[in-house]
Short mmCIF file of C-alpha atoms in Angstrom, two decimals:
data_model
loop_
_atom_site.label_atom_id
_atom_site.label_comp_id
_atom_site.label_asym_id
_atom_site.label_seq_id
_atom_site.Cartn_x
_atom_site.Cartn_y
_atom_site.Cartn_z
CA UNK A 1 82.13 95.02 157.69
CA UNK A 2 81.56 93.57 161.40
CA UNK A 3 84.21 92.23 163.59
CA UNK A 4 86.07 88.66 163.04
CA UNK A 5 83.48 85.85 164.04
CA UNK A 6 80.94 87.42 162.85
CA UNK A 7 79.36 88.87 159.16
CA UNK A 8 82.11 90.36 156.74
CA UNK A 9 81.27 92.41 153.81
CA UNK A 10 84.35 92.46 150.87
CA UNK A 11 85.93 95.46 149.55
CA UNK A 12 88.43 95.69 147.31
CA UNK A 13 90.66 92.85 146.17
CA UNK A 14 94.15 92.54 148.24
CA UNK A 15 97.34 94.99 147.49
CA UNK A 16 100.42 93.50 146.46
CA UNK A 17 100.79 92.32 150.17
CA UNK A 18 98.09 90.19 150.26
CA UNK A 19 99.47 86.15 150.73
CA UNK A 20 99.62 83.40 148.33
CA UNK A 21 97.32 80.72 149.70
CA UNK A 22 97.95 76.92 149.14
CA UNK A 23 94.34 75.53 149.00
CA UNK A 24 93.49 71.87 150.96
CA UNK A 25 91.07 69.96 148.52
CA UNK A 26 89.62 67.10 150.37
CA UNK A 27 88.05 64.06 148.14
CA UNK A 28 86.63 60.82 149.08
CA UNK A 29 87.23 57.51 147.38
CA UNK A 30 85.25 57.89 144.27
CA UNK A 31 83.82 54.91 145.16
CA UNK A 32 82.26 56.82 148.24
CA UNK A 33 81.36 60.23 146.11
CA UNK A 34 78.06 61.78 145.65
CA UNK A 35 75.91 59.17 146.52
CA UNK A 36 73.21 61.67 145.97
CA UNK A 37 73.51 61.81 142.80
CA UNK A 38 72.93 58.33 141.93
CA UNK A 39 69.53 58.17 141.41
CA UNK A 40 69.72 61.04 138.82
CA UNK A 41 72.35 59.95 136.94
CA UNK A 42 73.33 56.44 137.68
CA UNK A 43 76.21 54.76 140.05
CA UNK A 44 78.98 54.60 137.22
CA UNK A 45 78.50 57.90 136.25
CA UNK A 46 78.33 59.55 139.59
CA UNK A 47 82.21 58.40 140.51
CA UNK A 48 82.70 60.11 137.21
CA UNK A 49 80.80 63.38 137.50
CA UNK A 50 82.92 63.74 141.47
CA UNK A 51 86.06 63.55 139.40
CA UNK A 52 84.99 65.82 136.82
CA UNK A 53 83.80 68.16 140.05
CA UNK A 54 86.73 67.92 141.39
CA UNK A 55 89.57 68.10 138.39
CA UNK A 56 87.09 71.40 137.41
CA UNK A 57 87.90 72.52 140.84
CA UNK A 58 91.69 71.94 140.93
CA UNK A 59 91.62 73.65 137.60
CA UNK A 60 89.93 76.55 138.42
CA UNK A 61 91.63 77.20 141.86
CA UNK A 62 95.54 76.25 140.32
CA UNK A 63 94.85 79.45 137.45
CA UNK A 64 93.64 81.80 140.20
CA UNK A 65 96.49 84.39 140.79
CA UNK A 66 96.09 84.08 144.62
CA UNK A 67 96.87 80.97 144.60
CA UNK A 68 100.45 78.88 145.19
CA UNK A 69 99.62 75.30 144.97
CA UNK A 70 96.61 72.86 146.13
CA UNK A 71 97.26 69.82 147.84
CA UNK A 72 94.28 67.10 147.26
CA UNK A 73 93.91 64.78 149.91
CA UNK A 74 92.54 61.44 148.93
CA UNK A 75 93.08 57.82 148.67
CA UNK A 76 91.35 57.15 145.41
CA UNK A 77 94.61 55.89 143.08
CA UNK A 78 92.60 57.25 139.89
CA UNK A 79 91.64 60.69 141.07
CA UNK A 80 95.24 61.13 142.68
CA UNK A 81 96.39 60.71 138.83
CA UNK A 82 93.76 62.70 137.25
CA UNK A 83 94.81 65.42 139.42
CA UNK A 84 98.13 65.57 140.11
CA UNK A 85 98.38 65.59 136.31
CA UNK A 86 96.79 69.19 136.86
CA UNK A 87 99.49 69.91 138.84
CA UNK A 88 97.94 69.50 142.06
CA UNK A 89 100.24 68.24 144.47
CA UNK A 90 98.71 64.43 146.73
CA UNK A 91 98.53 63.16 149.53
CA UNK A 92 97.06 59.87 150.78
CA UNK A 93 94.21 60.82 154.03
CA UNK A 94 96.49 58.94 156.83
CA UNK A 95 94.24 60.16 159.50
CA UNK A 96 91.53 58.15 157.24
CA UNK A 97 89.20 59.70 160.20
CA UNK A 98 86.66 62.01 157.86
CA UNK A 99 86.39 65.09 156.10
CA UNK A 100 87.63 67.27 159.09
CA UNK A 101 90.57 65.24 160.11
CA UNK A 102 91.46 65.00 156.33
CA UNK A 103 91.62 69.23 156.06
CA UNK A 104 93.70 69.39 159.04
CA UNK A 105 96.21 66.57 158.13
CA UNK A 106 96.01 68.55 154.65
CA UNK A 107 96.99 71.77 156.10
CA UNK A 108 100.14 70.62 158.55
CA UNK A 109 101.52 68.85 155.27
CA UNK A 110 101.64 72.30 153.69
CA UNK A 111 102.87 74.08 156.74
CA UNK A 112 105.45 71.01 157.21
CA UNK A 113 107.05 72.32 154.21
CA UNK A 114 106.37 75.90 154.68
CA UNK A 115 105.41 76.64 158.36
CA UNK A 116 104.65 80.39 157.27
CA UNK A 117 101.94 79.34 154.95
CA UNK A 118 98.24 80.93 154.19
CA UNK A 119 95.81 77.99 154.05
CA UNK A 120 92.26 77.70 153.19
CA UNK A 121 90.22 74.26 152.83
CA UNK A 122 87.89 74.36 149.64
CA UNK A 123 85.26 71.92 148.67
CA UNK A 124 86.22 69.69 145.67
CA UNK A 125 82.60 69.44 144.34
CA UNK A 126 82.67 73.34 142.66
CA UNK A 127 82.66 72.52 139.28
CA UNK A 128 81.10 76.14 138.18
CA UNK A 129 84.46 77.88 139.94
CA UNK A 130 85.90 80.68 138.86
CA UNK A 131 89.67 82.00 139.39
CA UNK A 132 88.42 85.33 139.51
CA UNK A 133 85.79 84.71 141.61
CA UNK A 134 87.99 82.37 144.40
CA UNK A 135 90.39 85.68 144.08
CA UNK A 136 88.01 87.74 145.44
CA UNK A 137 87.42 85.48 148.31
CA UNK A 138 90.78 84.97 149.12
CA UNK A 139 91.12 88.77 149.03
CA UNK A 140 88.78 89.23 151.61
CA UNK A 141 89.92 86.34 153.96
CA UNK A 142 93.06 87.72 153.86
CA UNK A 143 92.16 90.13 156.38
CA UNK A 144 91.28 87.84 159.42
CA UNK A 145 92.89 85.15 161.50
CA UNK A 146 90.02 82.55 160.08
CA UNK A 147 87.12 83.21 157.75
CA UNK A 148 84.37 81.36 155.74
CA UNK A 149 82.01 81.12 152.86
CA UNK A 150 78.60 79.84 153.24
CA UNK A 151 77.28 77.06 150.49
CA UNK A 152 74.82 78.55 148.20
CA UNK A 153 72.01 77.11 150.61
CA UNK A 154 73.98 79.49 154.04
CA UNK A 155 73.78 76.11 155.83
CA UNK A 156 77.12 74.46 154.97
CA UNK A 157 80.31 75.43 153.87
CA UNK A 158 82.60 75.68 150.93
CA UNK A 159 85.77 77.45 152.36
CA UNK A 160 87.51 78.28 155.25
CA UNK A 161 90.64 79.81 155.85
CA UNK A 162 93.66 80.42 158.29
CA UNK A 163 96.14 83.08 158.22
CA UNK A 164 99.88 81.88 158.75
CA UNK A 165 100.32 80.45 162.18
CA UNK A 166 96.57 80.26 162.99
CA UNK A 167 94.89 76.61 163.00
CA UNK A 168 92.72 75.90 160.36
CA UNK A 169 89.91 74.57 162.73
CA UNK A 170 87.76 73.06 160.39
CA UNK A 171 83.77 72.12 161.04
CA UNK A 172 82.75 71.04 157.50
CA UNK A 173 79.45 69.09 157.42
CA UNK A 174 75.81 69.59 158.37
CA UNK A 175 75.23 72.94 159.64
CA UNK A 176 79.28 73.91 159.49
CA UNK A 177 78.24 77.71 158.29
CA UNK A 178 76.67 78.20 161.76
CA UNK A 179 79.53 75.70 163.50
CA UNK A 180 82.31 78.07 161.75
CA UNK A 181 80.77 81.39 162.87
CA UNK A 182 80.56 79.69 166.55
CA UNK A 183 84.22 79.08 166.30
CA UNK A 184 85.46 82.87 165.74
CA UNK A 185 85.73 83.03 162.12
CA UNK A 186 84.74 86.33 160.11
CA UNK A 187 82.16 85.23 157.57
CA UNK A 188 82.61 86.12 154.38
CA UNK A 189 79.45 87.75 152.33
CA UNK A 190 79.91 88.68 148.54
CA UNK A 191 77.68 89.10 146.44
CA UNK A 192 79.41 88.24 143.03
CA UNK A 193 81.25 84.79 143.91
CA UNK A 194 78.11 82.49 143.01
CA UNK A 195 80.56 79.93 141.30
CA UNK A 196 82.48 79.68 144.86
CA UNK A 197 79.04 78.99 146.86
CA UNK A 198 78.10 76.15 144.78
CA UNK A 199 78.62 72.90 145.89
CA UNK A 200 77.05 69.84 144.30
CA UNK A 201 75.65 67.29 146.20
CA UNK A 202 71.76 66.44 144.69
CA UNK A 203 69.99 66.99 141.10
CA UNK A 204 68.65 70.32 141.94
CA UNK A 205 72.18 71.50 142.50
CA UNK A 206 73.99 69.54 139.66
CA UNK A 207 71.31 71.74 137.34
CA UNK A 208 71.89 75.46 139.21
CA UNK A 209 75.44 74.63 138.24
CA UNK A 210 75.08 73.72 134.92
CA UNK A 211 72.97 77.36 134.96
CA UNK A 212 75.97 78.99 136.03
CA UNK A 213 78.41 77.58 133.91
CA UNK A 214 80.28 74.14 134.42
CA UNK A 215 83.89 73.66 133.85
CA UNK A 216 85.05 71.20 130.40
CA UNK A 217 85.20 68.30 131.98
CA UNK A 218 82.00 68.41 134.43
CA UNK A 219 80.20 69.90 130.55
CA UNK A 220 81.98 66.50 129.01
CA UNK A 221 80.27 64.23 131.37
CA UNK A 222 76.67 65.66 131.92
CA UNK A 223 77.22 66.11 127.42
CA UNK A 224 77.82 62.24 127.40
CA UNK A 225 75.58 61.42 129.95
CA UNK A 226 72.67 63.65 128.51
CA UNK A 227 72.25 65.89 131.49
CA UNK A 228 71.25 69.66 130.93
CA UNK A 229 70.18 72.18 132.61
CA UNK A 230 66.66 72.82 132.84
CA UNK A 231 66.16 68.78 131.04
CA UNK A 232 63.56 67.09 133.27
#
């Protein structure tokens, strides 16, 4: 383990001190989402595989133990259904100035209501998440003012969080992993939370999810839509 702001091995999951985090789930008009992916799959059913990406995600991060609530920010009226029904709580992207104003306008919401709160930004294209897995992140971020997880490729990010009464900060986009280390924040680097790393954005990564493990409703969609892993 190195100092905060730079590279941060994990240890052992947080005692029974460790905070409660409310996680800020950004998510573009559907209409917007994965554009990438079009080509492979079709414009229709790209707006429908980011929902299922992002209702696996809520999912996922709303049974992990660490966890108090997630707050989605979007302005799509159909995915603000979908996931509030999850039990996520919404709220509309007023700054309606990109994905970095969006995080930060996501975290003062939850520190409006609770100004002592643990916040972390997470990606809402993780459809391969694991509770267990976003517990052992959470664990380890615990431990720092600000820390980060690298996407699968260690160019972007997938999460970044603040301890109470420390900005959020965020840098998602391009290069953020490098952006995020510039800022001060401990990187996080474990080996075992694969399913935390792995953001979809292209083909390539919609399959090395599907390897890992998908969530029901991202397995629905690529079912229905006759996308497999490893099909060509």
């Amino acid at each position: 383990m190195e100092k905060d702001g730079e590279r941060v091995a994990g240890g052992a999951v947080g005692g029974p001190d460790a905070p409660r985090w409310s996680l800020v789930v950004p998510l573009k008009p559907l209409a917007l989402a994965k554009t990438r992916l079009a080509g492979a799959v079709g414009a229709v059913e790209r707006r429908r595989l980011a929902l299922a990406f992002a209702a696996d995600t809520v999912a996922a991060a709303l049974a992990c133990a660490a966890v108090r609530d997630v707050v989605v920010v979007t302005d799509d009226p159909l995915a603000a259904r979908r996931l509030g029904a999850l039990g996520a709580g919404v709220v509309p992207d007023r700054p309606a100035a990109g994905l970095n104003a969006a995080l930060a306008y996501g975290a003062r919401t939850v520190r409006a209501r609770r100004p002592g709160a643990a916040v972390a930004a997470l990606n809402a294209d993780l459809p391969a998440l694991r509770a267990a897995e976003l517990a052992r992140v959470l664990a380890v971020a615990g431990r720092f003012p600000r820390a980060f997880l690298a996407d699968a490729a260690d160019i972007g990010t997938t999460f970044l969080s603040a301890a109470p009464g420390i900005e959020l900060r965020p840098a998602f986009g391009g290069a953020s992993r490098l952006a995020h280390l510039s800022s001060g924040a401990a990187e996080i680097l474990l080996g075992d939370v694969a399913s935390v790393r792995r953001d979809v954005d292209t083909e390539a990564d919609l399959r090395a999810a599907l390897e890992l493990g998908v969530g029901p409703r991202t397995a629905e969609r690529c079912r229905a839509g006759g996308f497999r892993a490893g099909s060509g």
